[in-house]
């Protein structure tokens, strides 16, 4: 049903109706010239008059009432229920509603309010204030310019002893501030007197930091809370988790106890999507991922051991380096390990073994960066060793796309938040690479030398125009990319999606082919093993029969020689010969039975 509101006005309110007709001209009054009045004037001759040959226009001004805006907060709680009705009990509330709905006053009030509400709705629908007039027009195409980037600002570590910048985090509201974590990760090689402070910088004031954060141990990672821009979460070098509230100053607001913290440096921290906005989890190379609630930091809510054998043994756990959590997939999170394996986990699983869902193996060293594509969460980016790889959750045996092997080690990477086909990587030689695989896949679209020392971390602003890079000497460099790299191109989403799907299908076909080849090889190997097993018993049986025959005949020959020798020694007398021969034959038979056994007795009797 379409709601229409029509404005109605009576005919009489428009004024008296005008009736026009043709008639002859009439002279109503004639005023002749007055000579007395003419004497008061002087004739001007010649006369100059200016004429404007343009359309006559008029200007009108209207003074409207000034519209004043005021921000007010509303605290809504469940109310209006009688004292004897518990609003938390569903049956009581339903019973009370049915009772009220049967009341006549309730029906009258709803009827009166309904007519007023209907009038307001019709009036509101008479004009669509949210109408888009230019929906049909195509998006403005960006001019094809060469990709470029320029340095906007440089934020240097104010300490005399320079420390590496290990992590960066943008302020969630407006992105006008940048939090930088500083820590020396060389075990027991930190110079004496090195500061533990990390800083929050204002982008418009690179001379001095806005706030200094003072932890008990150097910060390896630092993250702003996306729901509360005053709260920051930090992972310390000694394994503790620290929390700051910038409204309370530079000191730590909440700190985990050392007994329930990590045993190694905390390389990854990330905020979870929750109603309170206070839940987070951390990862360390001790092989544990811990859930925390910053309101009670005494001990973690839950601990997951990264043991892919699912035996829940900390000795077999893989060290965690990076974390990834996508709010659109609230039950999943991913962990990048120092062994080059990505572990996909399930938050809602009941047992430790069920929490580890699957693994993706493809890097030769630690995975320093792990991030899902903001447009296609099924595809994620990993950075480790000398390559950056793009994976699909549907293909677990290998990545679907990867960069070439660089000469320098890769240290970090991130997707562009505005373009699905663009990602950034940093390298140990101080180079920032910008990849656009729709434009070029073999080489980066732009490779920029940011500094002479190694770049360790990278973070892209939400609008995709600014990139912050942290270096080995604690320098945070702010760069601005060209308009083409931070503006969504026409049909880029469809193109990127088709590339991902095509590469995923290709990998699936290759995996199926490799699986068939492996099965064939396995079948051939099993066939060869069976043949060897069949041949070996045959050879052994023949050898045993031959050996048994040789032993049998040796025994017979020895017995014959023995009897011949005994016969020569004992020469019987002529009268006793028959009886002696009989006795010897019997004794020989008995001895043959004892030495040859049951099987040899027939042969011995024949020889005798």
Coordinates of C-alpha atoms in Angstrom, one line a residue:
X1 CA 0.0 0.0 0.0
X2 CA 1.5 3.3 -1.0
X3 CA 1.0 6.2 1.5
X4 CA 0.2 9.5 -0.3
X5 CA -0.5 12.8 1.3
X6 CA -2.5 15.4 -0.7
X7 CA -2.8 19.1 0.3
X8 CA -6.4 20.3 -0.2
X9 CA -7.6 24.0 -0.4
X10 CA -11.1 25.4 -1.0
X11 CA -11.8 27.3 -4.3
X12 CA -13.1 30.3 -2.4
X13 CA -9.7 30.8 -0.7
X14 CA -8.0 31.5 -4.0
X15 CA -9.7 35.0 -4.3
X16 CA -12.4 36.5 -6.5
X17 CA -12.6 35.0 -10.0
X18 CA -11.6 37.4 -12.8
X19 CA -13.9 37.7 -15.9
X20 CA -12.4 39.4 -19.0
X21 CA -14.2 40.6 -22.1
X22 CA -13.5 42.8 -25.2
X23 CA -15.1 46.3 -25.4
X24 CA -14.5 49.8 -26.9
X25 CA -12.0 52.2 -25.3
X26 CA -13.6 54.8 -23.0
X27 CA -12.2 58.2 -21.8
X28 CA -12.9 58.6 -18.1
X29 CA -11.0 61.9 -17.4
X30 CA -9.0 64.5 -19.4
X31 CA -6.6 66.9 -17.6
X32 CA -5.4 69.8 -19.9
X33 CA -1.9 71.3 -19.6
X34 CA -1.6 74.2 -17.1
X35 CA 0.5 77.3 -18.2
X36 CA 1.1 78.3 -14.6
X37 CA 2.8 75.0 -13.9
X38 CA 4.8 75.2 -17.1
X39 CA 6.4 78.5 -15.9
X40 CA 8.0 76.7 -13.0
X41 CA 10.0 74.3 -15.3
X42 CA 13.0 74.9 -17.7
X43 CA 13.1 73.0 -20.9
X44 CA 16.3 70.9 -21.3
X45 CA 17.5 70.4 -24.9
X46 CA 19.2 68.1 -25.9
X47 CA 18.4 65.3 -23.5
X48 CA 20.7 62.2 -22.9
X49 CA 19.1 59.1 -21.5
X50 CA 20.8 55.7 -20.8
X51 CA 19.0 52.5 -21.7
X52 CA 19.8 49.1 -20.4
X53 CA 19.1 46.4 -23.0
X54 CA 18.8 43.4 -20.6
X55 CA 16.0 41.5 -18.8
X56 CA 14.5 43.3 -15.9
X57 CA 15.1 41.3 -12.7
X58 CA 14.1 41.9 -9.1
X59 CA 15.9 40.8 -5.9
X60 CA 14.1 39.6 -2.8
X61 CA 15.5 38.7 0.6
X62 CA 13.9 36.5 3.2
X63 CA 15.0 36.3 6.8
X64 CA 14.4 32.7 8.1
X65 CA 14.6 31.4 11.6
X66 CA 18.1 30.2 12.7
X67 CA 18.2 26.4 13.2
X68 CA 20.0 25.6 16.5
X69 CA 21.4 22.1 17.1
X70 CA 22.0 20.6 20.5
X71 CA 23.6 17.2 21.4
X72 CA 21.9 15.4 24.3
X73 CA 22.4 11.9 25.7
X74 CA 19.6 9.5 26.5
X75 CA 19.9 6.7 29.1
X76 CA 17.2 4.2 28.3
X77 CA 16.4 1.5 30.9
X78 CA 13.5 -0.9 31.0
X79 CA 10.7 0.8 32.9
X80 CA 6.9 1.4 33.2
X81 CA 6.2 -2.0 34.8
X82 CA 4.3 -2.4 38.0
X83 CA 6.2 -3.4 41.1
X84 CA 4.6 -6.9 41.2
X85 CA 5.8 -7.6 37.6
X86 CA 9.4 -8.7 37.0
X87 CA 10.4 -7.4 33.5
X88 CA 13.0 -10.2 33.2
X89 CA 10.3 -12.9 33.4
X90 CA 8.8 -13.4 29.9
X91 CA 5.5 -15.0 31.2
X92 CA 4.7 -12.2 33.6
X93 CA 5.3 -9.5 30.9
X94 CA 3.2 -11.3 28.4
X95 CA 0.4 -11.7 30.9
X96 CA 0.5 -8.0 31.8
X97 CA 0.5 -6.9 28.2
X98 CA -2.6 -9.0 27.4
X99 CA -4.3 -7.5 30.4
X100 CA -3.5 -3.9 29.3
X101 CA -4.5 -4.5 25.7
X102 CA -8.0 -5.5 26.8
X103 CA -8.5 -2.2 28.6
X104 CA -10.9 0.3 26.8
X105 CA -8.7 3.3 27.7
X106 CA -5.7 1.6 26.0
X107 CA -7.7 1.1 22.8
X108 CA -8.9 4.7 22.7
X109 CA -5.4 6.1 23.3
X110 CA -4.0 3.9 20.5
X111 CA -6.7 5.0 18.1
X112 CA -6.1 8.8 18.8
X113 CA -2.3 8.4 18.6
X114 CA -2.6 6.3 15.5
X115 CA -4.4 9.1 13.5
X116 CA -1.7 11.6 14.6
X117 CA 1.1 9.2 13.7
X118 CA -0.5 8.5 10.3
X119 CA -0.7 12.2 9.5
X120 CA 3.0 12.6 10.4
X121 CA 4.0 9.6 8.3
X122 CA 2.0 10.8 5.3
X123 CA 3.5 14.3 5.6
X124 CA 7.0 12.8 5.9
X125 CA 6.5 10.7 2.7
X126 CA 5.1 13.7 0.7
X127 CA 8.8 14.7 0.1
X128 CA 11.6 12.2 0.1
X129 CA 14.5 14.2 1.7
X130 CA 16.8 11.2 1.2
X131 CA 16.2 10.9 -2.6
X132 CA 19.3 10.4 -4.6
X133 CA 19.1 12.3 -7.9
X134 CA 22.3 11.1 -9.5
X135 CA 22.1 7.3 -8.9
X136 CA 22.1 6.4 -12.5
X137 CA 25.3 8.3 -13.3
X138 CA 28.5 6.3 -13.4
X139 CA 31.3 6.9 -11.0
X140 CA 33.8 9.4 -12.0
X141 CA 36.8 7.7 -13.5
X142 CA 40.1 8.5 -12.0
X143 CA 42.7 9.9 -14.4
X144 CA 45.3 7.3 -15.4
X145 CA 48.3 8.7 -13.7
X146 CA 51.5 6.9 -12.8
X147 CA 51.4 5.6 -9.2
X148 CA 53.4 7.7 -6.8
X149 CA 54.0 8.5 -3.1
X150 CA 55.6 11.3 -1.2
X151 CA 56.8 11.8 2.3
X152 CA 54.6 14.1 4.4
X153 CA 56.2 13.9 7.9
X154 CA 58.9 12.1 9.8
X155 CA 58.6 11.3 13.6
X156 CA 61.9 10.5 15.2
X157 CA 62.5 8.8 18.5
X158 CA 63.3 11.6 21.0
X159 CA 65.6 9.4 23.0
X160 CA 69.3 9.6 22.7
X161 CA 69.7 5.8 22.4
X162 CA 67.6 5.0 19.3
X163 CA 65.3 2.0 19.5
X164 CA 63.5 0.1 16.7
X165 CA 59.8 1.0 16.0
X166 CA 58.1 -2.4 16.4
X167 CA 54.4 -1.5 16.0
X168 CA 52.1 1.3 14.8
X169 CA 48.5 2.1 15.4
X170 CA 46.2 4.8 14.0
X171 CA 43.8 6.8 16.2
X172 CA 40.3 5.4 15.4
X173 CA 38.6 8.8 15.4
X174 CA 39.8 11.0 12.6
X175 CA 43.2 9.3 12.3
X176 CA 45.0 12.5 13.4
X177 CA 47.2 10.7 15.9
X178 CA 49.7 7.8 15.6
X179 CA 50.8 5.5 18.4
X180 CA 54.3 4.0 18.1
X181 CA 55.8 1.2 20.2
X182 CA 59.5 1.1 20.6
X183 CA 61.5 -2.0 21.8
X184 CA 64.9 -3.6 21.3
X185 CA 64.2 -7.3 20.4
X186 CA 67.8 -8.4 20.6
X187 CA 67.9 -10.7 23.6
X188 CA 70.2 -9.4 26.4
X189 CA 71.8 -7.0 23.9
X190 CA 69.9 -3.9 24.8
X191 CA 72.3 -1.0 25.6
X192 CA 72.5 0.2 29.2
X193 CA 70.2 3.1 30.0
X194 CA 67.7 2.4 27.1
X195 CA 64.3 3.9 27.7
X196 CA 61.1 1.8 27.9
X197 CA 58.8 4.7 26.8
X198 CA 56.5 4.6 23.8
X199 CA 54.8 7.6 22.3
X200 CA 51.6 9.0 20.8
X201 CA 52.3 11.5 18.1
X202 CA 50.1 14.3 16.7
X203 CA 50.4 14.3 12.9
X204 CA 50.6 18.1 12.8
X205 CA 53.4 18.3 15.4
X206 CA 56.4 16.1 14.6
X207 CA 58.7 17.9 16.9
X208 CA 57.6 16.4 20.2
X209 CA 55.2 13.6 21.1
X210 CA 51.8 14.4 22.5
X211 CA 51.8 11.7 25.2
X212 CA 54.5 9.3 26.5
X213 CA 53.4 5.9 27.6
X214 CA 55.5 4.5 30.5
X215 CA 55.4 0.7 30.7
X216 CA 57.5 -1.5 33.1
X217 CA 59.0 -3.3 30.1
X218 CA 59.5 -2.2 26.5
X219 CA 56.3 -2.4 24.3
X220 CA 56.5 -4.8 21.3
X221 CA 53.0 -4.1 20.2
X222 CA 50.4 -1.3 20.8
X223 CA 46.8 -1.1 19.6
X224 CA 44.0 1.5 20.0
X225 CA 40.6 0.3 21.1
X226 CA 38.3 0.9 18.1
X227 CA 35.3 1.5 20.5
X228 CA 37.1 3.8 23.0
X229 CA 39.8 6.0 21.5
X230 CA 41.2 6.8 24.9
X231 CA 42.2 3.2 25.7
X232 CA 45.3 1.5 24.3
X233 CA 46.4 -2.2 24.7
X234 CA 50.1 -3.0 24.8
X235 CA 52.1 -6.3 24.7
X236 CA 55.4 -6.1 26.7
X237 CA 58.8 -7.7 26.1
X238 CA 58.5 -9.6 29.4
X239 CA 55.2 -11.2 28.4
X240 CA 52.8 -9.0 30.4
X241 CA 49.7 -7.3 28.9
X242 CA 49.3 -3.6 29.8
X243 CA 46.4 -1.2 29.3
X244 CA 46.4 2.7 29.2
X245 CA 43.7 5.3 29.5
X246 CA 45.1 8.6 28.1
X247 CA 42.6 10.5 30.3
X248 CA 44.4 9.2 33.4
X249 CA 47.9 10.1 32.2
X250 CA 51.0 8.2 31.1
X251 CA 51.1 5.5 33.7
X252 CA 49.7 2.0 33.2
X253 CA 46.0 1.7 34.1
X254 CA 45.8 -2.1 34.1
X255 CA 48.5 -4.7 34.1
X256 CA 48.4 -8.5 34.0
X257 CA 50.1 -10.5 36.7
X258 CA 53.5 -12.0 35.8
X259 CA 52.4 -15.5 36.9
X260 CA 49.5 -15.7 34.4
X261 CA 51.2 -13.8 31.6
X262 CA 53.2 -15.1 28.6
X263 CA 56.7 -16.5 29.0
X264 CA 58.1 -14.8 25.9
X265 CA 57.6 -11.4 24.4
X266 CA 54.1 -10.6 23.2
X267 CA 54.3 -10.1 19.5
X268 CA 50.6 -9.8 18.7
X269 CA 47.6 -8.1 20.4
X270 CA 44.2 -7.5 18.9
X271 CA 40.8 -6.2 20.1
X272 CA 37.8 -8.5 19.8
X273 CA 34.3 -7.5 18.6
X274 CA 32.2 -7.5 21.9
X275 CA 29.4 -5.6 23.5
X276 CA 31.6 -4.2 26.2
X277 CA 34.5 -3.4 23.9
X278 CA 36.9 -4.6 26.6
X279 CA 37.8 -8.0 25.3
X280 CA 41.1 -8.8 23.5
X281 CA 43.6 -11.5 23.0
X282 CA 47.4 -11.8 22.8
X283 CA 49.9 -14.1 21.2
X284 CA 53.5 -15.0 22.0
X285 CA 56.3 -17.3 20.9
X286 CA 55.7 -19.4 24.0
X287 CA 52.9 -21.1 22.0
X288 CA 49.9 -19.6 23.8
X289 CA 47.1 -17.4 22.7
X290 CA 45.3 -15.8 25.7
X291 CA 41.9 -14.1 26.0
X292 CA 41.7 -11.1 28.3
X293 CA 39.1 -8.7 29.7
X294 CA 40.8 -5.4 30.6
X295 CA 38.3 -4.9 33.4
X296 CA 40.0 -7.8 35.3
X297 CA 43.5 -8.3 34.1
X298 CA 44.7 -10.5 37.0
X299 CA 44.5 -13.6 34.8
X300 CA 43.4 -14.5 31.3
X301 CA 39.8 -15.7 30.6
X302 CA 41.0 -18.6 28.4
X303 CA 44.2 -20.0 27.0
X304 CA 44.7 -21.8 23.7
X305 CA 47.9 -23.9 23.1
X306 CA 49.1 -23.8 19.5
X307 CA 49.8 -27.5 19.3
X308 CA 48.7 -28.7 15.8
X309 CA 49.1 -32.3 16.9
X310 CA 46.1 -31.6 19.2
X311 CA 47.8 -33.2 22.2
X312 CA 47.6 -30.0 24.2
X313 CA 51.3 -30.1 25.1
X314 CA 53.1 -26.8 25.5
X315 CA 56.4 -28.4 24.5
X316 CA 55.0 -29.1 21.0
X317 CA 53.3 -25.8 20.6
X318 CA 54.2 -23.4 17.7
X319 CA 55.3 -19.9 18.6
X320 CA 52.8 -17.3 17.6
X321 CA 54.0 -14.1 15.9
X322 CA 50.9 -12.4 14.3
X323 CA 47.1 -12.4 14.9
X324 CA 44.1 -11.8 12.7
X325 CA 40.4 -11.3 13.7
X326 CA 37.6 -10.2 11.4
X327 CA 34.5 -8.8 13.0
X328 CA 32.3 -10.2 10.2
X329 CA 33.5 -13.7 11.2
X330 CA 33.2 -13.5 15.0
X331 CA 33.8 -17.2 15.7
X332 CA 37.1 -17.4 13.8
X333 CA 40.6 -16.1 14.3
X334 CA 43.9 -16.9 12.7
X335 CA 47.5 -17.1 14.1
X336 CA 50.7 -16.8 12.2
X337 CA 53.6 -18.8 13.7
X338 CA 57.3 -18.5 13.6
X339 CA 57.5 -21.9 11.9
X340 CA 55.8 -20.5 8.8
X341 CA 52.4 -22.1 9.4
X342 CA 49.1 -20.3 9.6
X343 CA 46.6 -21.8 12.1
X344 CA 42.9 -21.2 11.7
X345 CA 41.1 -21.5 15.1
X346 CA 37.5 -21.5 16.3
X347 CA 36.7 -19.4 19.4
X348 CA 33.5 -21.2 20.3
X349 CA 34.9 -24.7 20.4
X350 CA 34.4 -26.6 23.6
X351 CA 37.7 -28.5 23.8
X352 CA 41.3 -27.4 23.1
X353 CA 41.7 -29.9 20.3
X354 CA 38.5 -28.6 18.5
X355 CA 39.8 -25.0 18.7
X356 CA 42.4 -25.7 16.0
X357 CA 40.4 -26.1 12.8
X358 CA 43.1 -26.3 10.0
X359 CA 46.6 -25.2 9.0
X360 CA 48.1 -23.5 6.0
X361 CA 51.8 -24.1 5.4
X362 CA 53.9 -22.3 2.8
X363 CA 56.5 -20.0 4.3
X364 CA 60.1 -20.9 5.2
X365 CA 60.3 -18.6 8.3
X366 CA 58.2 -16.5 10.7
X367 CA 54.9 -15.0 9.4
X368 CA 55.3 -11.3 10.4
X369 CA 52.0 -10.1 8.9
X370 CA 48.6 -11.8 8.6
X371 CA 45.5 -10.0 7.4
X372 CA 42.2 -10.8 5.7
X373 CA 41.1 -8.9 2.6
X374 CA 38.6 -6.2 3.8
X375 CA 36.3 -6.9 0.8
X376 CA 36.7 -10.7 0.5
X377 CA 37.4 -12.1 4.0
X378 CA 37.9 -15.7 2.6
X379 CA 41.1 -14.5 1.1
X380 CA 44.0 -13.4 3.4
X381 CA 47.5 -12.1 3.0
X382 CA 50.6 -13.5 4.7
X383 CA 54.1 -12.0 4.7
X384 CA 57.2 -14.0 5.7
X385 CA 60.7 -15.0 4.5
X386 CA 61.2 -13.4 1.0
X387 CA 57.6 -13.5 -0.3
X388 CA 54.1 -12.3 0.3
X389 CA 51.3 -14.8 -0.3
X390 CA 47.6 -14.6 -0.9
X391 CA 45.6 -17.6 0.4
X392 CA 42.0 -18.8 0.1
X393 CA 40.2 -20.8 2.8
X394 CA 39.0 -23.2 0.2
X395 CA 42.5 -24.2 -0.8
X396 CA 44.6 -25.4 2.2
X397 CA 47.5 -27.1 0.5
X398 CA 49.1 -24.1 -1.2
X399 CA 48.6 -20.3 -1.7
X400 CA 46.7 -19.1 -4.7
X401 CA 49.0 -16.2 -5.5
X402 CA 52.4 -15.1 -4.4
X403 CA 55.1 -12.5 -5.1
X404 CA 58.5 -13.3 -6.5
X405 CA 61.4 -14.1 -4.1
X406 CA 63.0 -10.8 -3.2
X407 CA 66.7 -10.3 -2.4
X408 CA 65.8 -8.6 0.9
X409 CA 63.8 -10.1 3.8
X410 CA 60.1 -9.0 4.1
X411 CA 59.1 -7.6 7.4
X412 CA 55.4 -6.5 7.3
X413 CA 52.4 -6.1 5.0
X414 CA 48.8 -4.9 4.9
X415 CA 45.8 -4.6 2.5
X416 CA 44.5 -1.3 1.3
X417 CA 41.2 -0.5 3.1
X418 CA 39.7 1.1 0.0
X419 CA 41.0 -1.1 -2.9
X420 CA 40.6 -4.9 -2.9
X421 CA 43.5 -5.5 -5.3
X422 CA 46.2 -3.3 -3.6
X423 CA 48.5 -4.3 -0.7
X424 CA 51.7 -3.0 0.8
X425 CA 54.9 -4.7 2.0
X426 CA 58.1 -3.5 3.7
X427 CA 61.6 -4.9 3.3
X428 CA 64.8 -5.0 5.3
X429 CA 66.5 -2.8 2.7
X430 CA 64.2 0.1 3.6
X431 CA 61.9 -0.2 0.6
X432 CA 58.2 0.1 0.6
X433 CA 56.5 -1.9 -2.2
X434 CA 52.9 -1.2 -3.4
X435 CA 51.3 -4.1 -5.3
X436 CA 48.3 -3.8 -7.6
X437 CA 47.7 -7.3 -9.1
X438 CA 44.9 -6.0 -11.4
X439 CA 47.5 -3.7 -13.0
X440 CA 50.6 -5.8 -12.6
X441 CA 51.3 -9.2 -11.0
X442 CA 55.0 -10.0 -11.6
X443 CA 56.4 -6.7 -10.1
X444 CA 55.1 -4.1 -7.7
X445 CA 53.2 -1.1 -9.1
X446 CA 55.5 1.2 -7.1
X447 CA 58.7 0.6 -5.2
X448 CA 59.8 3.4 -3.0
X449 CA 63.0 3.8 -1.0
X450 CA 61.9 5.2 2.3
X451 CA 65.1 5.2 4.4
X452 CA 68.5 3.6 4.5
X453 CA 67.9 1.3 7.5
X454 CA 65.4 -1.6 7.6
X455 CA 61.7 -1.0 7.7
X456 CA 60.1 -3.2 10.4
X457 CA 56.4 -2.3 10.6
X458 CA 53.6 -0.8 8.4
X459 CA 50.1 0.5 9.0
X460 CA 47.6 2.0 6.5
X461 CA 45.2 4.8 7.4
X462 CA 41.4 4.0 7.1
X463 CA 41.0 6.2 4.0
X464 CA 43.9 4.5 2.3
X465 CA 45.7 7.8 1.5
X466 CA 48.3 7.7 4.2
X467 CA 50.8 5.0 5.2
X468 CA 53.0 5.0 8.3
X469 CA 56.3 3.0 8.3
X470 CA 58.5 2.3 11.3
X471 CA 62.2 1.7 10.9
X472 CA 65.1 0.1 12.7
X473 CA 66.3 3.4 14.2
X474 CA 62.9 4.3 15.6
X475 CA 61.8 6.7 12.8
X476 CA 58.2 6.7 11.8
X477 CA 57.7 8.0 8.3
X478 CA 54.3 9.2 7.1
X479 CA 53.7 8.9 3.3
X480 CA 50.8 10.0 1.1
X481 CA 50.0 7.9 -2.0
X482 CA 48.7 9.2 -5.3
X483 CA 44.9 9.5 -5.9
X484 CA 44.8 6.4 -8.1
X485 CA 46.1 4.1 -5.4
X486 CA 43.5 5.3 -2.8
X487 CA 40.4 5.5 -5.0
X488 CA 38.3 2.5 -6.0
X489 CA 38.5 1.9 -9.7
X490 CA 35.6 1.0 -12.0
X491 CA 34.7 -2.7 -11.8
X492 CA 37.7 -3.3 -9.5
X493 CA 35.7 -5.4 -7.1
X494 CA 34.4 -7.7 -9.8
X495 CA 37.8 -8.0 -11.3
X496 CA 39.5 -8.8 -8.0
X497 CA 36.8 -11.3 -7.2
X498 CA 37.1 -13.1 -10.5
X499 CA 40.9 -13.3 -10.1
X500 CA 40.5 -14.8 -6.6
X501 CA 38.0 -17.3 -7.9
X502 CA 40.0 -18.2 -11.0
X503 CA 43.2 -18.8 -9.0
X504 CA 41.3 -20.8 -6.4
X505 CA 39.9 -23.1 -9.1
X506 CA 43.3 -23.5 -10.6
X507 CA 44.9 -24.5 -7.3
X508 CA 42.1 -27.0 -6.6
X509 CA 42.7 -28.6 -10.0
X510 CA 46.4 -28.8 -9.3
X511 CA 45.8 -30.2 -5.9
X512 CA 43.5 -32.9 -7.3
X513 CA 46.1 -33.8 -9.9
X514 CA 48.9 -34.0 -7.3
X515 CA 46.7 -36.2 -5.1
X516 CA 46.1 -38.6 -8.0
X517 CA 49.9 -38.8 -8.7
X518 CA 50.6 -39.4 -5.1
X519 CA 48.1 -42.2 -4.9
X520 CA 49.5 -43.8 -8.0
X521 CA 53.0 -43.6 -6.6
X522 CA 51.8 -45.0 -3.3
X523 CA 50.1 -47.9 -5.2
X524 CA 53.3 -48.7 -7.2
X525 CA 55.4 -48.6 -4.0
X526 CA 53.0 -50.9 -2.2
X527 CA 53.0 -53.3 -5.2
X528 CA 56.8 -53.4 -5.2
X529 CA 56.8 -54.1 -1.5
X530 CA 54.3 -57.0 -2.0
X531 CA 56.5 -58.5 -4.7
X532 CA 59.6 -58.3 -2.5
X533 CA 57.7 -59.9 0.3
X534 CA 56.5 -62.8 -1.9
X535 CA 60.0 -63.4 -3.3
X536 CA 61.8 -63.4 0.1
X537 CA 59.8 -66.4 1.6
X538 CA 60.4 -68.5 -1.6
X539 CA 64.1 -67.9 -1.4
X540 CA 64.2 -68.7 2.2
X541 CA 62.2 -72.0 1.8
X542 CA 64.5 -73.3 -0.9
X543 CA 67.5 -72.5 1.2
X544 CA 66.0 -74.3 4.2
X545 CA 65.2 -77.4 2.2
X546 CA 68.7 -77.6 0.7
X547 CA 70.2 -77.1 4.1
X548 CA 68.0 -79.8 5.6
X549 CA 68.9 -82.3 2.9
X550 CA 72.6 -81.6 3.3
X551 CA 72.4 -82.1 7.1
X552 CA 70.3 -85.3 6.6
X553 CA 72.8 -87.0 4.2
X554 CA 75.8 -85.9 6.4
X555 CA 74.2 -87.7 9.4
X556 CA 73.7 -90.9 7.3
X557 CA 77.2 -90.9 6.0
X558 CA 78.7 -90.3 9.4
X559 CA 76.6 -93.2 10.8
X560 CA 77.7 -95.6 8.0
X561 CA 81.4 -94.7 8.6
X562 CA 81.0 -95.3 12.3
X563 CA 79.4 -98.7 11.8
X564 CA 82.0 -99.8 9.3
X565 CA 84.7 -98.8 11.8
X566 CA 83.1 -100.8 14.6
X567 CA 82.7 -103.8 12.3
X568 CA 86.4 -103.8 11.5
X569 CA 87.4 -103.6 15.2
X570 CA 85.0 -106.4 16.2
X571 CA 85.6 -109.6 14.3
X572 CA 83.0 -112.1 15.5
X573 CA 83.6 -115.9 16.0
X574 CA 82.1 -118.3 13.4
X575 CA 79.7 -120.1 15.8
X576 CA 78.5 -116.8 17.4
X577 CA 78.2 -114.9 14.1
X578 CA 74.5 -115.2 13.5
X579 CA 73.6 -114.0 17.0
X580 CA 76.1 -111.2 17.0
X581 CA 75.0 -109.9 13.6
X582 CA 71.5 -109.9 14.9
X583 CA 72.4 -108.0 18.0
X584 CA 74.5 -105.4 16.1
X585 CA 71.6 -104.9 13.7
X586 CA 69.2 -104.3 16.6
X587 CA 71.7 -101.9 18.3
X588 CA 72.3 -100.1 15.1
X589 CA 68.6 -99.6 14.5
X590 CA 68.1 -98.3 18.0
X591 CA 71.0 -95.8 17.7
X592 CA 69.8 -94.7 14.3
X593 CA 66.4 -94.0 15.8
X594 CA 67.9 -92.0 18.7
X595 CA 70.2 -89.9 16.5
X596 CA 68.1 -89.4 13.3
X597 CA 64.7 -89.0 15.0
X598 CA 61.4 -90.2 13.8
X599 CA 61.7 -88.7 10.3
X600 CA 65.1 -90.3 9.6
X601 CA 64.4 -93.9 10.9
X602 CA 63.1 -95.3 7.6
X603 CA 66.2 -94.1 5.8
X604 CA 68.5 -95.5 8.4
X605 CA 66.7 -98.9 8.3
X606 CA 67.1 -99.0 4.5
X607 CA 70.8 -98.2 4.7
X608 CA 71.2 -100.9 7.4

